[in-house]
Short mmCIF file of C-alpha atoms and ligand atoms in Angstrom, two decimals:
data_model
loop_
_atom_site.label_atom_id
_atom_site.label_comp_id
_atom_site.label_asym_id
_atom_site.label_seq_id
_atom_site.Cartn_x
_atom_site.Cartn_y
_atom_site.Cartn_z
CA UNK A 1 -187.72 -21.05 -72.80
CA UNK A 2 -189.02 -24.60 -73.43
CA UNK A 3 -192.67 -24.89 -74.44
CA UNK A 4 -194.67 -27.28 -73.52
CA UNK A 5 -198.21 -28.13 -74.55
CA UNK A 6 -200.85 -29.63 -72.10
CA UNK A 7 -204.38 -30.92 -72.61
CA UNK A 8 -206.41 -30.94 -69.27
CA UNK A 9 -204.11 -28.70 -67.56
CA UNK A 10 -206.75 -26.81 -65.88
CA UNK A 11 -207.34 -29.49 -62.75
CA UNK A 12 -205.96 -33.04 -61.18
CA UNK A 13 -202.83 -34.21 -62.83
CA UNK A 14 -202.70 -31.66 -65.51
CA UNK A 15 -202.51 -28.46 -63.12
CA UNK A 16 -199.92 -30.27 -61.07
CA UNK A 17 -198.04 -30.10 -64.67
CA UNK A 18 -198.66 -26.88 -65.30
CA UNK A 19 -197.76 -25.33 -62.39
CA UNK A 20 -194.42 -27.41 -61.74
CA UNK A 21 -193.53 -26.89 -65.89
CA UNK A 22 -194.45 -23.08 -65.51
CA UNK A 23 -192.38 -22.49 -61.93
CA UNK A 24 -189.39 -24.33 -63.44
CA UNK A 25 -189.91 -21.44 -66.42
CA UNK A 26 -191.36 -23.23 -68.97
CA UNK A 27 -194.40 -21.61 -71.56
CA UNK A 28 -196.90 -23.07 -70.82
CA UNK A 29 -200.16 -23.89 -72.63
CA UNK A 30 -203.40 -26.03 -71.50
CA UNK A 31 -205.94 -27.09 -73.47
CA UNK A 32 -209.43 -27.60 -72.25
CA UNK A 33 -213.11 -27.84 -73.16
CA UNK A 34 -213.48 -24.88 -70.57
CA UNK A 35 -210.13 -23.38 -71.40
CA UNK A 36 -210.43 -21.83 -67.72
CA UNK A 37 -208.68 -23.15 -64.53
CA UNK A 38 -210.70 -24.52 -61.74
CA UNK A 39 -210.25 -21.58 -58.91
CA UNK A 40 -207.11 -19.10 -59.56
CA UNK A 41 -204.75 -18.72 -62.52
CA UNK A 42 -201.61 -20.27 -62.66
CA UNK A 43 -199.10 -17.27 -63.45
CA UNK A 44 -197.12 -18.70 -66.63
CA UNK A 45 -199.86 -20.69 -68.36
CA UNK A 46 -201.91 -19.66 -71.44
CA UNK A 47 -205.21 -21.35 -71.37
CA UNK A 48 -207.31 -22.46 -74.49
CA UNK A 49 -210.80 -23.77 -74.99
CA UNK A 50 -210.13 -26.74 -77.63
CA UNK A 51 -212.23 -29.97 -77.79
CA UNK A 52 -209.18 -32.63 -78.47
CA UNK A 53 -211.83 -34.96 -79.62
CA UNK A 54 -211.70 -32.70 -82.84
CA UNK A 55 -208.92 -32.66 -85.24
CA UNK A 56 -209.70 -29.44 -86.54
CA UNK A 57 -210.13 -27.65 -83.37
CA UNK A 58 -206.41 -29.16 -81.80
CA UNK A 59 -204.74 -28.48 -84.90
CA UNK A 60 -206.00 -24.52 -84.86
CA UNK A 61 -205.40 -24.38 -81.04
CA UNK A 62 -202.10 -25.73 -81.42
CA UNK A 63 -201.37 -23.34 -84.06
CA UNK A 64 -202.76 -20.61 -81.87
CA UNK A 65 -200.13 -21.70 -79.05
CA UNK A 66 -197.12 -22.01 -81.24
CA UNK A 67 -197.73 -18.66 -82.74
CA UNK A 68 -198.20 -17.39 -78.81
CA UNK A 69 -195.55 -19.39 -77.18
CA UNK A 70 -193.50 -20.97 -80.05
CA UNK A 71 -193.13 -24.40 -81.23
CA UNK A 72 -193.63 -27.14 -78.99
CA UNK A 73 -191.03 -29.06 -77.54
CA UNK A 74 -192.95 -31.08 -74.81
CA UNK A 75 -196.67 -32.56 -75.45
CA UNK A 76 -198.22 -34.24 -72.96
CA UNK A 77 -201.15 -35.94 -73.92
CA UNK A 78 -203.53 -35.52 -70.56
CA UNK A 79 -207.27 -35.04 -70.91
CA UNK A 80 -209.12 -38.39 -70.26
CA UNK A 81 -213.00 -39.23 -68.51
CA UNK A 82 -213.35 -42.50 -67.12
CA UNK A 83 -217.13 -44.13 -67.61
CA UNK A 84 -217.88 -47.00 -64.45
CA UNK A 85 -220.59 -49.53 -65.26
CA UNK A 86 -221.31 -53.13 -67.15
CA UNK A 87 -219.62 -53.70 -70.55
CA UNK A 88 -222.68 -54.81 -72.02
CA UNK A 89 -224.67 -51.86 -70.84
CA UNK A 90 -222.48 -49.22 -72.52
CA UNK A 91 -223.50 -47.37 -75.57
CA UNK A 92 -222.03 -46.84 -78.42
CA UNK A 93 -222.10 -42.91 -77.50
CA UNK A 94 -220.20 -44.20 -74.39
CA UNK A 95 -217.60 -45.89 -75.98
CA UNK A 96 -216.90 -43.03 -79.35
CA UNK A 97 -216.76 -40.68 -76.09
CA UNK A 98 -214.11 -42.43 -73.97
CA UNK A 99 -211.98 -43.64 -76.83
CA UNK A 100 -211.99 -40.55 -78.73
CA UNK A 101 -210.94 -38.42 -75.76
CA UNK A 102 -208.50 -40.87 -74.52
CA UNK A 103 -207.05 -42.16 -77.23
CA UNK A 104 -208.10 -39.79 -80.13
CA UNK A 105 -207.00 -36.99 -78.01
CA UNK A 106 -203.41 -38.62 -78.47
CA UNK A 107 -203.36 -38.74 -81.55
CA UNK A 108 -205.05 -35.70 -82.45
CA UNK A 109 -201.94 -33.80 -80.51
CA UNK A 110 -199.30 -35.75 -82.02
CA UNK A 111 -200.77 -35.28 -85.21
CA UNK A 112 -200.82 -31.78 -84.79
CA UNK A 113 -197.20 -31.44 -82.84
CA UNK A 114 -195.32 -34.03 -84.71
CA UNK A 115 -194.17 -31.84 -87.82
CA UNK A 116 -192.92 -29.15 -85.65
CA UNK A 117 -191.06 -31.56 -83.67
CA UNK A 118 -189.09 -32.90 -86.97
CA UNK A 119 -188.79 -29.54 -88.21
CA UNK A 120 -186.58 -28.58 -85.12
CA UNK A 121 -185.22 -32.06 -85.00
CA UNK A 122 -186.14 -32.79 -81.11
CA UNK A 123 -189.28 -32.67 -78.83
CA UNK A 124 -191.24 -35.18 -76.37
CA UNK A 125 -194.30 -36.63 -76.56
CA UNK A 126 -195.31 -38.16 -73.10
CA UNK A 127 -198.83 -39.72 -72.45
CA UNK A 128 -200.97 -40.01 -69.36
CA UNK A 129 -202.25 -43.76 -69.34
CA UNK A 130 -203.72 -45.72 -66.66
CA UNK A 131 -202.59 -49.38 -64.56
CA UNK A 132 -206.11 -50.36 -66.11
CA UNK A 133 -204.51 -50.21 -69.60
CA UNK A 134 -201.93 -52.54 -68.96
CA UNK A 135 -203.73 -55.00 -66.56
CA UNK A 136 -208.03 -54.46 -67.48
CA UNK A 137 -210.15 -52.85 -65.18
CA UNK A 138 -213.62 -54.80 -64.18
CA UNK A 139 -216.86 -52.30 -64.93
CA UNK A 140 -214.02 -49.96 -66.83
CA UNK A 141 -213.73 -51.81 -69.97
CA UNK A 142 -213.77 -49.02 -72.11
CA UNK A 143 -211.35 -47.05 -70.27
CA UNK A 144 -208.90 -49.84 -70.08
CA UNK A 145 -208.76 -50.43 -73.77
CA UNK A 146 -208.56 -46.76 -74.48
CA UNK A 147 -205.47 -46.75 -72.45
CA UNK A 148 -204.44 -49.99 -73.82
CA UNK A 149 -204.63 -48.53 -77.11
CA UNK A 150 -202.25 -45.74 -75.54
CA UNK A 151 -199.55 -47.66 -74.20
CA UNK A 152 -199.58 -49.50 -77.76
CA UNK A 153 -199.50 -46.07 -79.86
CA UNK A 154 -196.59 -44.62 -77.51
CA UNK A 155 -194.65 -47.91 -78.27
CA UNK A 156 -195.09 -47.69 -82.25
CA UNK A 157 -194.52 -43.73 -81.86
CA UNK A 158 -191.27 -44.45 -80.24
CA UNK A 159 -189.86 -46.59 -82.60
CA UNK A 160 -191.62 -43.92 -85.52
CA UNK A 161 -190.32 -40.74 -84.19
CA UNK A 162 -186.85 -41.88 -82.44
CA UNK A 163 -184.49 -41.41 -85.19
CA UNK A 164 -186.04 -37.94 -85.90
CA UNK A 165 -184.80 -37.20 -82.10
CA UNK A 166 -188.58 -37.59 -80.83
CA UNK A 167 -188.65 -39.53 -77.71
CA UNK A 168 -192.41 -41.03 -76.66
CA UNK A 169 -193.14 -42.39 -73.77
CA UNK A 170 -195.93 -42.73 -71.25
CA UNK A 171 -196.79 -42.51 -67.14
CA UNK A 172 -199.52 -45.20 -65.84
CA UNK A 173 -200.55 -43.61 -62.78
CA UNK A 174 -202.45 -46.02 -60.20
CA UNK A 175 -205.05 -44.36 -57.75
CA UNK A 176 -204.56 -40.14 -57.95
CA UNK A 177 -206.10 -38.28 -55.71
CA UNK A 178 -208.30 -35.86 -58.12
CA UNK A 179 -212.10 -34.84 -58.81
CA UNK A 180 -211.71 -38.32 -61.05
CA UNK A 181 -212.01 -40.43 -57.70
CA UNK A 182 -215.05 -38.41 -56.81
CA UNK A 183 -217.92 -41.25 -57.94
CA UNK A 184 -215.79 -43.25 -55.57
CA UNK A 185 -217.12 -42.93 -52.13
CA UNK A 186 -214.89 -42.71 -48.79
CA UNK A 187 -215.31 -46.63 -48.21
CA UNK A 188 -214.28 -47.15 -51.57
CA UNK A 189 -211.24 -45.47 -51.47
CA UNK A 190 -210.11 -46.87 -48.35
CA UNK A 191 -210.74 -50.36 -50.01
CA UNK A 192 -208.32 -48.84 -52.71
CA UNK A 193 -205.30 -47.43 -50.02
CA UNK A 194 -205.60 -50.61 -48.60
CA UNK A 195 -205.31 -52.46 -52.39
CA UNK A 196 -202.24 -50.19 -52.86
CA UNK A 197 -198.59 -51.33 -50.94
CA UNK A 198 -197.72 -47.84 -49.94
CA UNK A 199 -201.31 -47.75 -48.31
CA UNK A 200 -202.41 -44.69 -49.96
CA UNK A 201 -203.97 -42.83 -52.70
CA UNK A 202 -200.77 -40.74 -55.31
CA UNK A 203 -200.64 -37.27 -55.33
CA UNK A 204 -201.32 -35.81 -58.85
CA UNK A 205 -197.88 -33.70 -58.00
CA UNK A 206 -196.17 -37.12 -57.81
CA UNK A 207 -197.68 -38.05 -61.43
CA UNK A 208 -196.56 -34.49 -62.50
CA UNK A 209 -192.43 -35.50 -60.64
CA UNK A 210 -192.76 -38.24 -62.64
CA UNK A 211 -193.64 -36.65 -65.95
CA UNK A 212 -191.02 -33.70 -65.37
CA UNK A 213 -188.04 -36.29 -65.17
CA UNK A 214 -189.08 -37.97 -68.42
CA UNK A 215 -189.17 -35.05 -70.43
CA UNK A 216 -186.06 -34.39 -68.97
CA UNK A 217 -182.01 -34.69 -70.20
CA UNK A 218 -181.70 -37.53 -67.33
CA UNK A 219 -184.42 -39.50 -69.09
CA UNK A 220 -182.34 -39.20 -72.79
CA UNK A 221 -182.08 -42.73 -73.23
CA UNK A 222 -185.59 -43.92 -72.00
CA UNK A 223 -188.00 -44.33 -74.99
CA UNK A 224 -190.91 -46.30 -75.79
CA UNK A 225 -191.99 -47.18 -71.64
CA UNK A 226 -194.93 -47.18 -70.19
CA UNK A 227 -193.57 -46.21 -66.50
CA UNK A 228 -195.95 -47.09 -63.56
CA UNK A 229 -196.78 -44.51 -60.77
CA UNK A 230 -199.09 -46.76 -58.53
CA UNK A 231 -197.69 -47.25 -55.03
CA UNK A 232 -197.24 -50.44 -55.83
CA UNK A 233 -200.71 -51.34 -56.81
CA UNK A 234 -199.39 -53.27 -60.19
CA UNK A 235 -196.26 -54.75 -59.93
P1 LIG B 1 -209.54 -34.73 -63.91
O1 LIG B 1 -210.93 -35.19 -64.15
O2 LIG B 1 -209.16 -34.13 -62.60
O3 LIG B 1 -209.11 -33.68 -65.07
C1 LIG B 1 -209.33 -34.00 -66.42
C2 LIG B 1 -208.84 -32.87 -67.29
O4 LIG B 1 -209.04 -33.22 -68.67
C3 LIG B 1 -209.58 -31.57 -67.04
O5 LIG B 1 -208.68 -30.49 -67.14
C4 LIG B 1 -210.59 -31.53 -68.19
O6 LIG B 1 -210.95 -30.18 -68.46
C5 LIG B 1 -209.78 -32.19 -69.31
N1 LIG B 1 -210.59 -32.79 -70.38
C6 LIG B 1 -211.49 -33.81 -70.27
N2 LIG B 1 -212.04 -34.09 -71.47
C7 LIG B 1 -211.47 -33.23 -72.36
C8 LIG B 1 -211.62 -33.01 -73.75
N3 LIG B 1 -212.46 -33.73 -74.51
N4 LIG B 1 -210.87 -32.04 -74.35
C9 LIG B 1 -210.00 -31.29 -73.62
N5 LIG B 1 -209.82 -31.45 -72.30
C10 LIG B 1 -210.54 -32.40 -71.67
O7 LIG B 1 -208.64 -35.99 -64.25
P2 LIG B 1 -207.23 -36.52 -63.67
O8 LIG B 1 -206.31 -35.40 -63.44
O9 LIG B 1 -207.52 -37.48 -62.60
O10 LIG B 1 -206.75 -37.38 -64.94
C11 LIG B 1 -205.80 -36.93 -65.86
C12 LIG B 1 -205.34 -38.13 -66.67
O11 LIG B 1 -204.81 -39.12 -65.78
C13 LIG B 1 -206.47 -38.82 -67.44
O12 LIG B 1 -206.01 -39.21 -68.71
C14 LIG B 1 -206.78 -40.03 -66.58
O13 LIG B 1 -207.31 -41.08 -67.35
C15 LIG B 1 -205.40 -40.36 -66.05
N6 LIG B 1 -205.43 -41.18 -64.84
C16 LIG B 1 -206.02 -40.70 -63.67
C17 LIG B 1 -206.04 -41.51 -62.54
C18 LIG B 1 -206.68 -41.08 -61.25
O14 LIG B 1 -206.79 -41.92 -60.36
N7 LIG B 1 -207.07 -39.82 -61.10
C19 LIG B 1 -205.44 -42.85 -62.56
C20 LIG B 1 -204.85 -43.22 -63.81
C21 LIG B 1 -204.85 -42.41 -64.88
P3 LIG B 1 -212.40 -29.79 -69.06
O15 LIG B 1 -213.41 -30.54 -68.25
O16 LIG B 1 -212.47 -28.31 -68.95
O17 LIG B 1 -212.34 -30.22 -70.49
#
């Protein structure tokens, strides 16, 4: 059976991963600063606490899954926090925080995945980005150049890692449905259905479809894209 590793899988986008990757058959393993689901168990999925803001922590938790569920042949790259607010009022706390989650967490996992992957000669590294990445985000600076810096290390990873049989690429979701939305309140997210062309906030299941395909045999020739999953929202 496949394995594929997960950070975040334990709510929103991730779960929808893990329980779609796990019902399909695959091992599954989530990594999270809890390391415990939200409300039940997903049957299939091994859970584990790891930080992926620490190198040392992923690369013992990935060893940890790979000796539990054997070497990885998916990674999706997951976790992220969004931080709302003024540029110029952000910390440098702020910022160390958002980038080295959301873009440290990326490389932390490839870091840690990548050998295995050439060892075996094949695997996928997919990435969960953002729209804000790719077009900037007002009052979510940070975020947007953490996922900036995403789309641009998934590019350079694909052109890295394809002749080793690695294929990288990422998913740039649009407005998801999960606890991420909840500083938004119910006026705001109308604003945002009504912002979006299919007139509605995604589903983090869709994100998950999405994800599923890529890592896929159909997707064998797709490397190095930054695929959008936004209703429309950036076109
Ligand atoms: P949620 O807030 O619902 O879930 C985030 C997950 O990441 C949780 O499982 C959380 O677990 C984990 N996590 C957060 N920080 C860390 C960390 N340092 N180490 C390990 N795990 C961590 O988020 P979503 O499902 O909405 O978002 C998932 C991804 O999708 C993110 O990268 C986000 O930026 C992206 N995205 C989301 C959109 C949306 O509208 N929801 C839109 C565009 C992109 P724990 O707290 O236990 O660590």
């Amino acid at each position: 059976m496949p394995h594929l590793l997960i950070s975040g899988g334990t709510r929103g986008i991730g779960k929808a991963c893990a329980e779609l990757f796990a019902g399909k058959g695959y091992k599954v393993s989530s990594l999270s600063r809890t390391g415990k689901p939200d409300k039940e168990a997903v049957n299939g999925v091994s859970y584990f606490k790891c930080d992926v803001r620490d190198p040392g922590e992923v690369n013992k938790t990935v060893n940890d899954a790979v000796l539990e569920n054997g070497t990885v042949d998916v990674l999706i790259s997951n976790a992220g926090i969004s931080v709302t607010g003024l540029a110029q009022d952000m910390k440098f706390e702020v910022y160390r925080d958002v980038m080295d989650t959301n873009f440290g967490g990326l490389f932390n996992l490839a870091n840690a995945v990548i050998p295995g992957m050439v060892n075996q000669g094949h695997g996928v590294i997919l990435a969960v980005s953002s729209m804000w990445g790719q077009t900037g985000a007002s009052c979510e600076a940070l975020y947007s150049a953490s996922k900036g810096a995403v789309d641009s290390y998934v590019k350079s990873l694909a052109k890295e890692l394809g002749p080793s049989g690695i294929r990288v690429n990422a998913v740039s979701p649009g407005v998801i449905d999960t606890d991420m939305m909840n500083c938004y309140t119910e006026e705001d997210k109308e604003a945002l259905c009504d912002e979006t062309p299919a007139g509605r906030l995604g589903t983090p299941e869709e994100v998950a479809e999405t994800l599923f395909f890529l890592q896929s045999g159909k997707a064998s020739f797709i490397t190095g894209q930054i695929i959008g999953v936004n209703g429309g929202f950036l076109i």
